[in-house]
Amino acid sequence: MESTNGLVTDAEIKSFFDSAPPLRDRVGIANKLKEFIQLNSASQGNGSARRVVCVTSGGTTVPLEQRCVRYIDNFSSGHRGATSTEYFIKAEYAVIFLYRRGSCQPYCRSLPEDPLLECFEFTNGSNVQVRQSCSEAVRRAINDHHAAVAAGHLLKLPFTTIFEYLQILQMIAISMRNLGPHAMFYLAAAVSDFYVPWKDMAEHKIQSASGPLDMRLVQAPKMLSVLRKEWAPMAFCISFKLETDSKILLEKADMALKKYKMHMVVANELVTRNEEVIVVTADKKIPVCRDKTQPGSDVENPLIELLVEKHSAHIKDADT
Ligand code: PAZ
């Protein structure tokens, strides 16, 4: 079934989707997507439609049992996706935020790690109020989040497993197809490279009495080339490449750019990912850094600024 060019074959894709456990709320997700895209592709008063970006965020899990007790996970916190979402909305995009349940959320950056316990306190026994020290951060988070959702500029769709992630990504991409070049994919999620096919998975909790665990993980089908070729061929596509070895990072990013025909690949190293990234395009490697002279600055601000500019050029090219 392996294709000769190393890309995933139609048969592999079909087999992945056919054997994946069905999404619990496929109809509900489809309706939300339809409504969101209709709303944002209608003329916005200035005569043009809003651009729509799908931001993927956080890590996918790989279940080891169908009635899952154990799973393989990865490091991703979802900070990149959540922060980028805020900047895209500020740049007048509508964002479909496909995120890992429990990972970082847009507009929550300035809240403490456990907001419920740290931001609130009891007054006179039973009433709950926001602590003075957190009140500005809580007010801003609620206000900005509500404004984005109420205006129809933010749609949040959660996933946990690689099965859910790829099925929802396919639904999003197909429903964004009609947006043509106005659609963008910003694929910052850390997607598992290996997984256990559903049909090969133990149904019940794996028993330790059977001795050492010998389990075969197969390569997860890379859907990037299908997304580019079939699901949303006119969209502007940005994928991410993370490595821990700086010596191979740019080479791997370059390979991904060519192999999956991405418009850009954002290369980053694990330890410096919040400080700097390198945007790899067909003819340039553009370093993007956090402004270290500004307290509270982040790398996503200049990164999204650059991507919005490149997306405008992509739309202009497609229109001429
Ligand atoms: O989620 P996070 O903010 O902790 O990290 C972001 C990231 C490193 C997951 C992202 O920038 C990235 O590189 N995603 C793709 C990872 C990969 O190569 O699969």
Coordinates of N, CA and C and ligand atoms in Angstrom, one line a residue, residues 57-59 74-81 104 187-193 239-243 266-270 273-274 277 300, ligand 1:
S57 N -4.2 23.1 17.4 CA -3.5 23.4 18.7 C -3.5 22.3 19.7
G58 N -2.3 22.1 20.3 CA -2.2 21.0 21.3 C -1.8 19.7 20.7
G59 N -1.7 18.7 21.5 CA -1.2 17.4 21.0 C -2.3 16.4 20.9
N74 N 1.9 13.7 24.0 CA 3.1 14.5 23.8 C 3.1 15.8 24.5
F75 N 4.2 16.6 24.4 CA 4.5 17.7 25.2 C 3.6 19.0 25.0
S76 N 2.9 19.0 23.8 CA 2.4 20.3 23.4 C 1.4 20.9 24.4
S77 N 1.6 22.2 24.7 CA 0.7 22.9 25.7 C -0.5 23.6 25.1
G78 N -0.4 23.8 23.8 CA -1.4 24.6 23.1 C -1.2 26.1 23.1
H79 N -0.1 26.5 23.7 CA 0.2 27.9 23.9 C 0.3 28.6 22.5
R80 N 1.0 28.0 21.6 CA 1.2 28.6 20.2 C -0.2 28.8 19.5
G81 N -1.0 27.8 19.6 CA -2.3 27.9 18.9 C -3.2 28.9 19.5
C104 N -4.2 25.0 26.4 CA -4.3 26.5 26.6 C -5.4 27.0 25.7
L187 N -1.3 25.0 11.0 CA -1.4 23.6 11.6 C -0.3 23.5 12.7
A188 N -0.6 24.1 13.9 CA 0.4 24.1 15.0 C 0.2 22.9 15.9
A189 N -0.8 22.1 15.7 CA -0.9 20.9 16.6 C 0.2 20.0 16.5
A190 N 0.6 19.3 17.6 CA 1.6 18.3 17.5 C 0.9 16.9 17.3
V191 N 0.9 16.5 16.1 CA 0.1 15.3 15.7 C 1.0 14.0 15.8
S192 N 0.5 13.0 16.4 CA 1.2 11.8 16.6 C 1.7 11.2 15.3
D193 N 3.0 10.8 15.3 CA 3.5 10.2 14.0 C 3.2 8.7 14.0
S239 N 2.3 24.7 7.8 CA 2.5 23.7 8.7 C 3.7 24.0 9.6
F240 N 3.8 23.2 10.7 CA 4.9 23.5 11.7 C 5.8 22.3 11.7
K241 N 7.1 22.5 12.0 CA 8.0 21.4 12.1 C 8.8 21.6 13.4
L242 N 8.7 20.7 14.3 CA 9.4 20.8 15.6 C 10.5 19.7 15.6
E243 N 11.7 20.1 16.0 CA 12.8 19.2 16.3 C 13.5 19.6 17.6
V266 N 6.7 26.5 9.4 CA 7.3 27.3 10.6 C 8.2 26.3 11.3
A267 N 9.5 26.5 11.3 CA 10.4 25.6 12.0 C 10.7 26.1 13.4
N268 N 10.7 25.2 14.4 CA 11.0 25.6 15.8 C 11.7 24.5 16.5
E269 N 12.5 24.9 17.5 CA 13.1 23.9 18.4 C 12.4 23.9 19.7
L270 N 12.4 22.7 20.3 CA 11.6 22.5 21.5 C 11.9 23.6 22.6
R273 N 11.2 27.4 21.5 CA 10.0 27.7 20.6 C 9.2 28.9 21.0
N274 N 9.3 29.4 22.2 CA 8.6 30.6 22.6 C 9.4 31.9 22.4
V277 N 11.3 31.5 15.9 CA 10.9 30.4 14.9 C 11.6 30.9 13.6
E300 N 4.5 35.1 18.6 CA 3.3 34.9 17.8 C 2.9 36.3 17.2
Ligands
PAZ1 O1 1.8 23.8 21.9 P1 3.1 24.5 22.3 O2 2.9 26.0 22.4 O3 3.6 24.0 23.6 O4 4.2 24.1 21.3 C1 4.0 24.5 19.9 C2 4.5 23.5 19.0 C3 6.0 23.2 19.2 C4 3.7 22.2 19.2 C5 4.3 24.0 17.5 O5 5.0 25.1 17.3 C6 4.8 22.9 16.5 O6 5.9 22.9 16.1 N1 3.9 22.0 16.1 C7 4.2 20.9 15.2 C8 4.9 19.8 15.9 C9 5.4 18.7 15.0 O7 6.5 18.8 14.4 O8 4.6 17.8 14.9

